[in-house]
Amino acid sequence: MSNMIVGNWKMNLDIQQAKTLVSRLNEQIIKTDAKIVLCPNYIVLSTVSELLYDQGITKFSLGVQNINDHDDGPFTGEVSALMVKGLAKYAIIGHSERRVNYDEDNQTIAKKLATCVRHNITPILCVGENLHERQEGLAQRTIIDQLEQDLSEMVTSEVSQLVIAYEPIWAIGTGENASPSDVEKMMMELYRYFVNKYNELVASKITLLYGGSVDADNAKSYTNINKVGGLLVGGASLNYKVFSKICQL
Ligand code: PEP
């Protein structure tokens, strides 16, 4: 099965920088069977979408980094699935930077997932424990608890289309890596959870990603893990040389 490699550009790149990055990635990524998803900020999203369309570039799909849980209304500064659905096929939902910095709770995340599905956008749901939870031996319980609440508004057929990124918070943007054996244990835990809660077919259809300080040197050690279906890459997705390597491993 081909890997999914998601690049989360976070709050980086203006229009010109985004165009340059996409052009360079397009030149460098020659041979890959990875499903590559670029997640720019909202301001550059339509420019990147037009660039891909105008130049007939099909090797990248687009995603957004968040959406509001409503379709429209008095929500100043927010962007809805309705607005991005013609441009983005994917949406990162519940990223820890949103959970932590913007107090995004599991109830809101559940609504955002339902909104994505209603608009035919595939959610990339992020789950992960913080350092304290890991040190207390609560990593697995934390993640299962997040899933229980986050998926509460989805029916089984919708769950089977999900992409889930296991992103230990202490490994995001820190250069600290989760060990491949820890990631493998967590992936098995996730798989078992979906088998028990839904069934084996659902569990096998869900794409599981790992994210947290992935770079060109460690990427393979994660994609080699049983049940890992790809990577969510933050900082390294802004460097065309590194990201191209990750996409072609
Ligand atoms: C992320 O943004 O989801 C992420 C994993 O970031 P980084 O790769 O920089 O740790």
GROMACS .gro file of C-alpha atoms and ligand atoms in nm:
model
  259
    1MET     CA    1   0.000   0.000   0.000
    2SER     CA    2   0.138   0.343  -0.085
    3ASN     CA    3   0.213   0.584   0.197
    4MET     CA    4   0.030   0.908   0.256
    5ILE     CA    5   0.269   1.196   0.325
    6VAL     CA    6   0.102   1.508   0.462
    7GLY     CA    7   0.289   1.839   0.477
    8ASN     CA    8   0.151   2.077   0.740
    9TRP     CA    9   0.289   2.418   0.650
   10LYS     CA   10   0.135   2.569   0.965
   11MET     CA   11   0.131   2.955   0.974
   12ASN     CA   12   0.413   2.993   0.722
   13LEU     CA   13   0.468   3.113   0.362
   14ASP     CA   14   0.323   3.403   0.171
   15ILE     CA   15   0.186   3.363  -0.181
   16GLN     CA   16   0.521   3.391  -0.358
   17GLN     CA   17   0.696   3.156  -0.115
   18ALA     CA   18   0.416   2.903  -0.145
   19LYS     CA   19   0.436   2.909  -0.526
   20THR     CA   20   0.812   2.866  -0.513
   21LEU     CA   21   0.787   2.572  -0.274
   22VAL     CA   22   0.527   2.395  -0.488
   23SER     CA   23   0.730   2.447  -0.806
   24ARG     CA   24   1.044   2.312  -0.642
   25LEU     CA   25   0.864   2.012  -0.498
   26ASN     CA   26   0.717   1.946  -0.840
   27GLU     CA   27   1.064   1.948  -0.997
   28GLN     CA   28   1.224   1.733  -0.727
   29ILE     CA   29   0.955   1.472  -0.675
   30ILE     CA   30   0.994   1.259  -0.984
   31LYS     CA   31   0.935   0.907  -0.873
   32THR     CA   32   0.694   0.828  -0.595
   33ASP     CA   33   0.381   0.630  -0.535
   34ALA     CA   34   0.309   0.824  -0.215
   35LYS     CA   35  -0.019   1.010  -0.183
   36ILE     CA   36   0.115   1.360  -0.109
   37VAL     CA   37  -0.111   1.612   0.065
   38LEU     CA   38   0.001   1.974   0.105
   39CYS     CA   39  -0.174   2.177   0.375
   40PRO     CA   40  -0.109   2.550   0.315
   41ASN     CA   41  -0.260   2.839   0.510
   42TYR     CA   42  -0.599   2.967   0.391
   43ILE     CA   43  -0.455   3.277   0.224
   44VAL     CA   44  -0.240   3.084  -0.020
   45LEU     CA   45  -0.476   2.788  -0.064
   46SER     CA   46  -0.652   2.911  -0.377
   47THR     CA   47  -0.326   3.029  -0.536
   48VAL     CA   48  -0.172   2.685  -0.483
   49SER     CA   49  -0.488   2.520  -0.612
   50GLU     CA   50  -0.481   2.735  -0.929
   51LEU     CA   51  -0.112   2.668  -0.979
   52LEU     CA   52  -0.167   2.292  -0.964
   53TYR     CA   53  -0.462   2.318  -1.201
   54ASP     CA   54  -0.293   2.555  -1.451
   55GLN     CA   55   0.021   2.344  -1.469
   56GLY     CA   56  -0.163   2.013  -1.471
   57ILE     CA   57   0.019   1.893  -1.159
   58THR     CA   58  -0.165   1.594  -1.017
   59LYS     CA   59   0.091   1.454  -0.774
   60PHE     CA   60  -0.029   1.677  -0.488
   61SER     CA   61  -0.366   1.697  -0.318
   62LEU     CA   62  -0.455   1.986  -0.092
   63GLY     CA   63  -0.573   2.002   0.264
   64VAL     CA   64  -0.646   2.274   0.518
   65GLN     CA   65  -0.515   2.292   0.872
   66ASN     CA   66  -0.847   2.350   1.044
   67ILE     CA   67  -1.211   2.432   0.976
   68ASN     CA   68  -1.489   2.579   1.184
   69ASP     CA   69  -1.764   2.342   1.296
   70HIS     CA   70  -2.037   2.564   1.143
   71ASP     CA   71  -2.105   2.617   0.772
   72ASP     CA   72  -2.154   2.995   0.796
   73GLY     CA   73  -2.267   3.268   1.034
   74PRO     CA   74  -2.132   3.516   1.286
   75PHE     CA   75  -1.792   3.356   1.351
   76THR     CA   76  -1.545   3.636   1.286
   77GLY     CA   77  -1.211   3.522   1.152
   78GLU     CA   78  -1.319   3.163   1.091
   79VAL     CA   79  -1.330   2.953   0.774
   80SER     CA   80  -1.577   2.672   0.706
   81ALA     CA   81  -1.573   2.345   0.517
   82LEU     CA   82  -1.830   2.493   0.280
   83MET     CA   83  -1.573   2.756   0.177
   84VAL     CA   84  -1.281   2.523   0.121
   85LYS     CA   85  -1.449   2.217  -0.022
   86GLY     CA   86  -1.383   2.307  -0.385
   87LEU     CA   87  -1.016   2.355  -0.307
   88ALA     CA   88  -0.919   2.102  -0.042
   89LYS     CA   89  -0.982   1.728  -0.023
   90TYR     CA   90  -0.849   1.695   0.331
   91ALA     CA   91  -0.865   1.885   0.659
   92ILE     CA   92  -0.638   1.843   0.959
   93ILE     CA   93  -0.866   1.834   1.261
   94GLY     CA   94  -0.770   1.845   1.628
   95HIS     CA   95  -0.403   1.926   1.578
   96SER     CA   96  -0.243   1.959   1.922
   97GLU     CA   97  -0.147   2.319   1.848
   98ARG     CA   98  -0.518   2.392   1.821
   99ARG     CA   99  -0.615   2.174   2.117
  100VAL     CA  100  -0.353   2.340   2.338
  101ASN     CA  101  -0.329   2.700   2.210
  102TYR     CA  102  -0.697   2.753   2.125
  103ASP     CA  103  -0.858   2.527   2.386
  104GLU     CA  104  -1.018   2.316   2.119
  105ASP     CA  105  -1.205   2.043   2.304
  106ASN     CA  106  -1.312   1.697   2.195
  107GLN     CA  107  -1.676   1.801   2.162
  108THR     CA  108  -1.582   2.070   1.908
  109ILE     CA  109  -1.351   1.830   1.729
  110ALA     CA  110  -1.638   1.579   1.701
  111LYS     CA  111  -1.851   1.848   1.535
  112LYS     CA  112  -1.568   1.944   1.300
  113LEU     CA  113  -1.529   1.582   1.192
  114ALA     CA  114  -1.902   1.558   1.121
  115THR     CA  115  -1.883   1.883   0.920
  116CYS     CA  116  -1.595   1.752   0.711
  117VAL     CA  117  -1.778   1.432   0.629
  118ARG     CA  118  -2.094   1.624   0.537
  119HIS     CA  119  -1.891   1.823   0.283
  120ASN     CA  120  -1.695   1.530   0.149
  121ILE     CA  121  -1.366   1.641   0.299
  122THR     CA  122  -1.152   1.364   0.445
  123PRO     CA  123  -1.052   1.451   0.800
  124ILE     CA  124  -0.699   1.388   0.921
  125LEU     CA  125  -0.767   1.357   1.292
  126CYS     CA  126  -0.470   1.419   1.521
  127VAL     CA  127  -0.446   1.247   1.857
  128GLY     CA  128  -0.156   1.235   2.100
  129GLU     CA  129  -0.047   1.252   2.460
  130ASN     CA  130   0.157   1.524   2.630
  131LEU     CA  131   0.481   1.460   2.814
  132HIS     CA  132   0.318   1.441   3.155
  133GLU     CA  133   0.065   1.184   3.033
  134ARG     CA  134   0.344   0.979   2.879
  135GLN     CA  135   0.554   0.989   3.195
  136GLU     CA  136   0.254   0.882   3.404
  137GLY     CA  137   0.193   0.583   3.177
  138LEU     CA  138  -0.131   0.738   3.049
  139ALA     CA  139  -0.044   0.770   2.680
  140GLN     CA  140  -0.271   0.492   2.557
  141ARG     CA  141  -0.559   0.588   2.778
  142THR     CA  142  -0.534   0.952   2.665
  143ILE     CA  143  -0.552   0.858   2.300
  144ILE     CA  144  -0.840   0.616   2.338
  145ASP     CA  145  -1.025   0.877   2.540
  146GLN     CA  146  -0.971   1.134   2.262
  147LEU     CA  147  -1.098   0.888   2.001
  148GLU     CA  148  -1.405   0.792   2.203
  149GLN     CA  149  -1.512   1.155   2.221
  150ASP     CA  150  -1.389   1.277   1.883
  151LEU     CA  151  -1.565   1.002   1.687
  152SER     CA  152  -1.890   1.023   1.879
  153GLU     CA  153  -2.082   1.188   1.594
  154MET     CA  154  -1.961   0.957   1.317
  155VAL     CA  155  -2.123   0.639   1.189
  156THR     CA  156  -1.917   0.329   1.111
  157SER     CA  157  -1.895   0.388   0.735
  158GLU     CA  158  -1.758   0.738   0.799
  159VAL     CA  159  -1.504   0.615   1.052
  160SER     CA  160  -1.363   0.373   0.797
  161GLN     CA  161  -1.267   0.665   0.570
  162LEU     CA  162  -1.071   0.845   0.836
  163VAL     CA  163  -0.704   0.930   0.841
  164ILE     CA  164  -0.570   0.932   1.196
  165ALA     CA  165  -0.236   1.084   1.287
  166TYR     CA  166  -0.072   0.970   1.607
  167GLU     CA  167   0.128   1.274   1.714
  168PRO     CA  168   0.282   1.265   2.061
  169ILE     CA  169   0.271   1.632   2.163
  170TRP     CA  170   0.620   1.624   2.313
  171ALA     CA  171   0.759   1.521   1.974
  172ILE     CA  172   0.599   1.800   1.768
  173GLY     CA  173   0.839   2.067   1.653
  174THR     CA  174   1.084   1.971   1.927
  175GLY     CA  175   1.334   1.751   1.746
  176GLU     CA  176   1.247   1.482   2.007
  177ASN     CA  177   1.153   1.162   1.834
  178ALA     CA  178   0.922   0.891   1.952
  179SER     CA  179   1.105   0.560   1.926
  180PRO     CA  180   0.981   0.337   1.644
  181SER     CA  181   0.901   0.066   1.900
  182ASP     CA  182   0.680   0.307   2.098
  183VAL     CA  183   0.509   0.415   1.778
  184GLU     CA  184   0.454   0.052   1.681
  185LYS     CA  185   0.291  -0.021   2.018
  186MET     CA  186   0.062   0.278   1.980
  187MET     CA  187  -0.034   0.183   1.625
  188MET     CA  188  -0.125  -0.168   1.743
  189GLU     CA  189  -0.327  -0.013   2.024
  190LEU     CA  190  -0.515   0.203   1.774
  191TYR     CA  191  -0.574  -0.088   1.540
  192ARG     CA  192  -0.706  -0.305   1.823
  193TYR     CA  193  -0.931  -0.025   1.940
  194PHE     CA  194  -1.093  -0.001   1.596
  195VAL     CA  195  -1.129  -0.379   1.564
  196ASN     CA  196  -1.301  -0.400   1.903
  197LYS     CA  197  -1.518  -0.094   1.868
  198TYR     CA  198  -1.613  -0.139   1.501
  199ASN     CA  199  -1.470  -0.441   1.317
  200GLU     CA  200  -1.162  -0.568   1.135
  201LEU     CA  201  -1.269  -0.429   0.798
  202VAL     CA  202  -1.309  -0.079   0.940
  203ALA     CA  203  -0.977  -0.103   1.125
  204SER     CA  204  -0.795  -0.209   0.810
  205LYS     CA  205  -0.945   0.073   0.601
  206ILE     CA  206  -0.839   0.355   0.835
  207THR     CA  207  -0.508   0.517   0.740
  208LEU     CA  208  -0.278   0.561   1.040
  209LEU     CA  209  -0.004   0.823   1.021
  210TYR     CA  210   0.281   0.905   1.253
  211GLY     CA  211   0.382   1.268   1.313
  212GLY     CA  212   0.640   1.436   1.534
  213SER     CA  213   0.977   1.576   1.423
  214VAL     CA  214   0.990   1.357   1.114
  215ASP     CA  215   1.280   1.434   0.880
  216ALA     CA  216   1.453   1.267   0.588
  217ASP     CA  217   1.681   1.069   0.822
  218ASN     CA  218   1.416   0.914   1.045
  219ALA     CA  219   1.115   0.894   0.810
  220LYS     CA  220   1.186   0.541   0.693
  221SER     CA  221   1.210   0.408   1.048
  222TYR     CA  222   0.844   0.506   1.089
  223THR     CA  223   0.706   0.406   0.750
  224ASN     CA  224   0.863   0.061   0.802
  225ILE     CA  225   0.641   0.003   1.103
  226ASN     CA  226   0.354  -0.238   1.064
  227LYS     CA  227   0.023  -0.046   1.042
  228VAL     CA  228   0.186   0.292   0.971
  229GLY     CA  229   0.030   0.417   0.647
  230GLY     CA  230   0.227   0.738   0.621
  231LEU     CA  231   0.353   1.051   0.791
  232LEU     CA  232   0.236   1.393   0.900
  233VAL     CA  233   0.529   1.628   0.857
  234GLY     CA  234   0.542   1.981   0.999
  235GLY     CA  235   0.867   2.179   0.997
  236ALA     CA  236   1.042   1.955   0.743
  237SER     CA  237   0.761   2.004   0.488
  238LEU     CA  238   0.879   2.364   0.436
  239ASN     CA  239   1.218   2.249   0.310
  240TYR     CA  240   1.177   2.125  -0.046
  241LYS     CA  241   1.492   1.913  -0.040
  242VAL     CA  242   1.397   1.734   0.282
  243PHE     CA  243   1.028   1.696   0.198
  244SER     CA  244   1.106   1.566  -0.151
  245LYS     CA  245   1.332   1.304   0.001
  246ILE     CA  246   1.065   1.199   0.249
  247CYS     CA  247   0.814   1.165  -0.035
  248GLN     CA  248   1.051   0.947  -0.235
  249LEU     CA  249   1.185   0.711   0.033
  250PEP     C1  250   0.288   1.868   1.290
  250PEP     O1  251   0.276   1.987   1.265
  250PEP     O2  252   0.189   1.797   1.295
  250PEP     C2  253   0.420   1.813   1.319
  250PEP     C3  254   0.432   1.684   1.336
  250PEP     O3  255   0.525   1.903   1.324
  250PEP     P1  256   0.681   1.867   1.322
  250PEP     O4  257   0.703   1.769   1.209
  250PEP     O5  258   0.748   1.997   1.300
  250PEP     O6  259   0.714   1.804   1.454
   0.00000   0.00000   0.00000
